[in-house]
């Protein structure tokens, strides 16, 4: 069921929701949280699709604020999606114009589920300080996506400076499978000295930088990111040891090959994670991600990360103060290909 409301208010929207539930018997019991999505005009449907997918695992009320032009006449239009049109949730799309193009706690407070945690998600650009924004102040978790922001590396540096417990970024979530497999390998082979870490992919992205920082911090070894336009996303991680190279290589999008000295190659299921899966993962926890907090702050500031293009010997610093704009990164691939 889809209901359109023009030039309305949050109070009228809540009243309409109650009316629809009474008339159609739509059940809202079991909602575990309120997901507030702060989207941009023209990009909201992708975010709604991901939120609907995640809601099958985490039943919630989804409030999507779509920011339109601030120069338009101030008004609020809404679209209510219930039942089959909303997955396992209620979806409330708020189209804000003029002064209401800025999402605020006052605008959404009447629509929040009582006594339920609030998760704020910025699918694209996000405020200078997410935790101090009007919506961020009331949220238990704050999800950003530096890879989809207008300036990915400046955004990564910004997140490092403004981090507060409860913050996370989908560029970190996209490398979960890589971290799981590499941690399992290190546990399996036991203590060893890693001399160098090499990460290879099509471009330098926030995800590959964060993975390099994580490995460098945990293994106390320098990391080098090698880029090649002929490759597809992050596809190889190599740990150079005295006994040989431990390598995890994913040539396609579903299966990786693990190579270790003195052992036959092993195939591992490791599919590329899309936006739907990443958002669903982040909604599984409402506590602070302490590992991410450590990596985005102290790790990013101290790790030894360099980048170079395949076939070139010149290396460029990609950590700490210069990680936000490495010279070798001329553009950003579509997020979600890690």
Coordinates of C-alpha atoms in Angstrom, one line a residue:
X1 CA 0.0 0.0 0.0
X2 CA 1.3 3.4 -1.0
X3 CA -0.2 6.7 0.2
X4 CA 0.8 10.1 -1.1
X5 CA 0.5 13.2 1.1
X6 CA 1.3 16.7 -0.1
X7 CA 2.2 19.8 1.8
X8 CA 1.8 18.0 5.1
X9 CA 3.3 17.8 8.6
X10 CA 4.8 15.1 10.8
X11 CA 1.8 15.2 13.1
X12 CA -0.6 14.6 10.1
X13 CA 1.6 11.8 8.9
X14 CA 1.5 10.0 12.2
X15 CA -2.2 10.4 12.4
X16 CA -2.5 8.9 8.9
X17 CA -0.4 6.0 9.9
X18 CA -2.6 5.2 12.9
X19 CA -5.7 5.5 10.6
X20 CA -4.2 3.1 8.1
X21 CA -3.3 0.6 10.7
X22 CA -6.9 0.7 12.1
X23 CA -8.5 0.4 8.7
X24 CA -6.2 -2.3 7.2
X25 CA -5.0 -4.2 10.2
X26 CA -1.3 -3.5 9.5
X27 CA 0.6 -4.9 12.4
X28 CA 3.6 -3.0 13.7
X29 CA 4.5 -5.1 16.7
X30 CA 8.1 -6.4 16.9
X31 CA 9.8 -3.3 15.4
X32 CA 13.3 -3.3 16.9
X33 CA 14.5 0.1 15.9
X34 CA 13.9 3.2 13.9
X35 CA 16.2 3.7 10.9
X36 CA 16.5 7.3 9.8
X37 CA 18.0 7.6 6.3
X38 CA 19.3 11.1 5.3
X39 CA 19.3 10.9 1.5
X40 CA 19.7 13.2 -1.5
X41 CA 17.1 13.9 -4.2
X42 CA 17.6 11.4 -7.0
X43 CA 19.4 8.8 -4.9
X44 CA 16.8 7.8 -2.4
X45 CA 15.4 4.7 -4.0
X46 CA 18.7 2.8 -3.8
X47 CA 18.8 3.6 -0.1
X48 CA 15.1 2.5 0.4
X49 CA 15.8 -0.8 -1.4
X50 CA 18.8 -1.5 0.9
X51 CA 16.8 -0.5 4.0
X52 CA 13.9 -2.8 2.9
X53 CA 16.3 -5.7 2.5
X54 CA 17.8 -5.2 5.9
X55 CA 14.3 -4.8 7.5
X56 CA 13.6 -8.5 6.8
X57 CA 16.3 -9.3 9.3
X58 CA 15.7 -6.3 11.5
X59 CA 12.0 -5.2 11.5
X60 CA 12.0 -1.5 11.9
X61 CA 10.3 1.8 11.0
X62 CA 12.2 3.4 8.1
X63 CA 12.1 7.2 7.9
X64 CA 13.7 8.5 4.7
X65 CA 14.4 12.3 4.5
X66 CA 15.0 13.4 0.9
X67 CA 16.7 16.8 0.7
X68 CA 15.5 18.9 -2.2
X69 CA 16.5 22.5 -3.1
X70 CA 16.8 24.9 -0.2
X71 CA 15.7 27.7 -2.6
X72 CA 12.2 26.2 -3.2
X73 CA 9.1 27.2 -1.2
X74 CA 9.1 25.5 2.2
X75 CA 6.9 22.5 2.2
X76 CA 6.9 18.8 3.2
X77 CA 5.5 16.1 1.0
X78 CA 5.3 12.5 2.1
X79 CA 4.8 9.0 0.8
X80 CA 3.8 6.2 3.1
X81 CA 4.6 2.6 2.2
X82 CA 3.0 -0.2 4.2
X83 CA 2.5 -3.9 3.8
X84 CA 4.0 -5.6 0.8
X85 CA 5.4 -2.2 -0.5
X86 CA 7.5 -1.8 2.6
X87 CA 9.1 -5.2 3.0
X88 CA 9.1 -6.0 6.7
X89 CA 8.8 -2.4 7.8
X90 CA 6.9 0.8 7.5
X91 CA 8.6 3.2 5.1
X92 CA 8.0 7.0 5.5
X93 CA 9.5 9.1 2.8
X94 CA 9.7 12.8 3.6
X95 CA 10.5 15.1 0.8
X96 CA 11.7 18.4 2.3
X97 CA 11.9 21.7 0.4
X98 CA 13.1 25.1 1.4
X99 CA 13.8 25.2 5.1
X100 CA 12.7 21.6 5.5
X101 CA 15.4 20.4 3.2
X102 CA 17.6 20.3 6.3
X103 CA 16.7 17.1 8.4
X104 CA 16.2 17.9 12.0
X105 CA 15.2 16.2 15.2
X106 CA 12.1 18.4 15.3
X107 CA 11.0 17.2 11.9
X108 CA 11.2 13.5 12.6
X109 CA 10.6 13.3 16.4
X110 CA 6.8 12.7 16.1
X111 CA 7.5 9.7 13.8
X112 CA 10.1 7.9 15.9
X113 CA 9.1 4.6 17.5
X114 CA 8.8 5.0 21.3
X115 CA 11.6 3.4 23.4
X116 CA 13.3 2.0 20.3
X117 CA 17.0 2.6 19.4
X118 CA 17.6 5.0 16.6
X119 CA 20.1 4.4 13.7
X120 CA 21.0 7.3 11.4
X121 CA 22.4 6.5 8.0
X122 CA 23.8 8.9 5.4
X123 CA 24.0 7.0 2.1
X124 CA 26.1 9.7 0.4
X125 CA 27.5 13.0 1.8
X126 CA 27.3 13.5 5.5
X127 CA 27.6 16.4 8.0
X128 CA 31.0 17.8 9.0
X129 CA 30.4 16.1 12.4
X130 CA 27.8 13.4 12.2
X131 CA 27.5 12.8 16.0
X132 CA 26.8 16.5 16.6
X133 CA 24.2 16.9 13.8
X134 CA 20.6 17.3 14.8
X135 CA 19.8 13.7 13.9
X136 CA 23.1 12.3 14.9
X137 CA 22.7 13.6 18.4
X138 CA 19.7 11.4 19.1
X139 CA 21.0 8.3 17.3
X140 CA 22.5 5.3 19.0
X141 CA 24.4 4.4 15.8
X142 CA 25.6 6.6 13.0
X143 CA 26.4 5.0 9.6
X144 CA 28.3 6.9 7.0
X145 CA 29.7 5.9 3.6
X146 CA 32.9 7.7 2.7
X147 CA 33.3 5.8 -0.6
X148 CA 30.0 7.4 -1.9
X149 CA 30.8 10.8 -0.6
X150 CA 31.8 13.6 -3.0
X151 CA 35.4 13.6 -1.7
X152 CA 36.1 10.1 -0.4
X153 CA 39.6 10.7 1.1
X154 CA 38.8 14.0 2.6
X155 CA 35.8 12.3 4.1
X156 CA 37.9 9.5 5.6
X157 CA 40.2 12.0 7.2
X158 CA 37.1 14.0 8.5
X159 CA 35.7 10.8 10.1
X160 CA 39.0 10.2 11.8
X161 CA 39.0 13.6 13.4
X162 CA 35.3 13.6 14.4
X163 CA 34.9 10.0 15.5
X164 CA 32.7 9.2 18.5
X165 CA 31.6 5.8 19.8
X166 CA 28.7 4.6 17.8
X167 CA 30.1 5.9 14.5
X168 CA 30.8 3.4 11.7
X169 CA 31.4 3.6 7.9
X170 CA 30.3 1.2 5.2
X171 CA 33.8 1.3 3.7
X172 CA 34.8 -0.7 6.8
X173 CA 31.9 -3.0 6.5
X174 CA 32.7 -3.9 2.9
X175 CA 36.0 -5.5 4.0
X176 CA 34.5 -7.8 6.7
X177 CA 35.0 -10.9 4.6
X178 CA 38.6 -10.0 3.9
X179 CA 39.3 -9.4 7.6
X180 CA 37.6 -12.7 8.6
X181 CA 39.5 -14.8 6.2
X182 CA 42.9 -13.1 6.9
X183 CA 42.4 -13.4 10.6
X184 CA 41.6 -17.1 10.2
X185 CA 44.7 -17.7 8.2
X186 CA 46.9 -15.9 10.8
X187 CA 45.3 -18.0 13.6
X188 CA 45.9 -21.2 11.6
X189 CA 49.6 -20.6 10.7
X190 CA 50.5 -19.4 14.2
X191 CA 53.2 -16.9 15.1
X192 CA 55.1 -15.5 12.2
X193 CA 57.0 -12.4 11.2
X194 CA 55.4 -10.4 8.4
X195 CA 57.9 -8.2 6.6
X196 CA 55.5 -6.4 4.2
X197 CA 51.8 -6.3 3.3
X198 CA 50.8 -5.8 -0.3
X199 CA 47.3 -5.0 -1.3
X200 CA 46.3 -5.0 -5.0
X201 CA 43.2 -3.6 -6.8
X202 CA 41.9 -1.3 -9.5
X203 CA 42.0 1.9 -7.4
X204 CA 42.8 3.3 -4.0
X205 CA 39.5 3.4 -2.1
X206 CA 38.6 4.1 1.5
X207 CA 38.0 0.3 2.0
X208 CA 41.5 -0.7 0.7
X209 CA 43.1 2.0 2.8
X210 CA 41.3 0.8 5.9
X211 CA 42.2 -2.8 5.3
X212 CA 45.8 -1.8 4.8
X213 CA 45.7 0.2 8.1
X214 CA 44.1 -2.7 9.9
X215 CA 46.8 -5.2 8.7
X216 CA 49.6 -2.8 9.3
X217 CA 48.5 -2.0 12.8
X218 CA 47.9 -5.6 13.8
X219 CA 51.0 -7.1 12.2
X220 CA 53.4 -4.1 12.8
X221 CA 54.5 -4.1 9.2
X222 CA 54.5 -1.6 6.4
X223 CA 51.7 -1.9 3.8
X224 CA 51.8 -1.1 0.1
X225 CA 48.7 -0.6 -2.1
X226 CA 49.4 -1.3 -5.8
X227 CA 46.7 -0.2 -8.3
X228 CA 46.1 -1.3 -11.8
X229 CA 43.1 -0.1 -13.9
X230 CA 42.8 -3.6 -15.5
X231 CA 41.9 -5.1 -12.2
X232 CA 38.4 -5.2 -10.6
X233 CA 38.1 -3.8 -7.1
X234 CA 40.3 -5.2 -4.3
X235 CA 41.4 -8.6 -5.5
X236 CA 44.6 -9.6 -3.8
X237 CA 46.3 -9.4 -0.3
X238 CA 49.8 -10.8 0.2
X239 CA 51.6 -11.1 3.5
X240 CA 55.3 -11.4 2.8
X241 CA 57.1 -13.6 5.4
X242 CA 60.5 -15.2 5.9
X243 CA 59.0 -18.5 4.9
X244 CA 57.3 -17.2 1.7
X245 CA 54.1 -15.4 0.8
X246 CA 50.7 -16.0 2.3
X247 CA 48.3 -14.8 -0.4
X248 CA 44.5 -14.4 -0.6
X249 CA 43.4 -13.7 -4.2
X250 CA 39.9 -13.2 -5.5
X251 CA 40.0 -13.1 -9.3
X252 CA 36.3 -12.9 -9.7
X253 CA 33.4 -11.9 -7.5
X254 CA 32.6 -15.1 -5.5
X255 CA 35.6 -17.3 -4.9
X256 CA 39.0 -16.5 -3.4
X257 CA 42.1 -18.7 -3.6
X258 CA 44.3 -19.0 -0.5
X259 CA 48.0 -19.8 -1.1
X260 CA 50.4 -20.7 1.6
X261 CA 54.0 -22.0 1.6
X262 CA 54.2 -25.8 1.6
X263 CA 50.4 -26.2 1.2
X264 CA 48.1 -26.8 -1.8
X265 CA 46.0 -23.9 -2.9
X266 CA 42.6 -23.7 -1.1
X267 CA 39.4 -22.2 -2.6
X268 CA 37.2 -20.1 -0.3
X269 CA 33.7 -18.8 -0.8
X270 CA 34.1 -15.0 -0.5
X271 CA 31.4 -13.1 -2.5
X272 CA 31.5 -9.4 -3.1
X273 CA 29.3 -7.6 -0.6
X274 CA 26.6 -5.3 -1.9
X275 CA 25.0 -2.4 -0.1
X276 CA 22.1 -4.5 1.1
X277 CA 24.4 -7.0 2.9
X278 CA 26.5 -4.2 4.4
X279 CA 23.6 -2.3 5.9
X280 CA 22.1 -5.5 7.3
X281 CA 25.3 -6.3 9.0
X282 CA 25.6 -2.8 10.6
X283 CA 22.0 -3.1 12.0
X284 CA 23.0 -6.3 13.9
X285 CA 24.8 -4.3 16.5
X286 CA 23.8 -1.2 18.5
X287 CA 27.0 -1.0 20.5
X288 CA 30.1 0.8 19.5
X289 CA 32.5 -0.9 17.0
X290 CA 35.7 -0.6 19.0
X291 CA 37.9 -2.1 16.3
X292 CA 36.7 0.4 13.7
X293 CA 37.2 3.2 16.3
X294 CA 40.8 2.2 16.9
X295 CA 41.6 1.9 13.1
X296 CA 39.9 5.2 12.0
X297 CA 41.6 7.2 14.7
X298 CA 45.0 6.0 16.0
X299 CA 45.5 3.4 13.3
X300 CA 45.0 5.8 10.4
X301 CA 47.3 8.3 12.0
X302 CA 50.2 6.0 12.6
X303 CA 50.1 3.2 10.0
X304 CA 52.8 3.0 7.3
X305 CA 50.8 2.9 4.1
X306 CA 52.2 3.7 0.7
X307 CA 50.6 3.5 -2.8
X308 CA 51.9 3.1 -6.3
X309 CA 50.7 2.2 -9.7
X310 CA 51.6 -1.2 -11.1
X311 CA 54.9 -1.0 -13.0
X312 CA 56.0 2.2 -11.2
X313 CA 58.6 2.4 -8.5
X314 CA 57.5 5.8 -7.1
X315 CA 55.6 5.4 -3.8
X316 CA 53.2 7.9 -2.3
X317 CA 52.2 8.2 1.3
X318 CA 48.5 7.2 1.8
X319 CA 48.3 7.2 5.6
X320 CA 47.6 9.8 8.2
X321 CA 47.7 13.3 6.9
X322 CA 47.9 12.3 3.2
X323 CA 45.6 9.4 3.1
X324 CA 42.7 11.6 2.4
X325 CA 43.9 12.5 -1.1
X326 CA 46.5 10.1 -2.5
X327 CA 47.8 11.3 -5.9
X328 CA 47.4 7.9 -7.5
X329 CA 43.6 8.0 -7.0
X330 CA 42.1 9.9 -9.9
X331 CA 38.6 8.8 -9.2
X332 CA 36.4 6.5 -7.1
X333 CA 34.8 3.3 -8.3
X334 CA 31.3 2.4 -7.5
X335 CA 31.2 1.5 -3.9
X336 CA 30.5 -2.0 -2.9
X337 CA 33.1 -3.9 -5.0
X338 CA 35.4 -4.9 -2.1

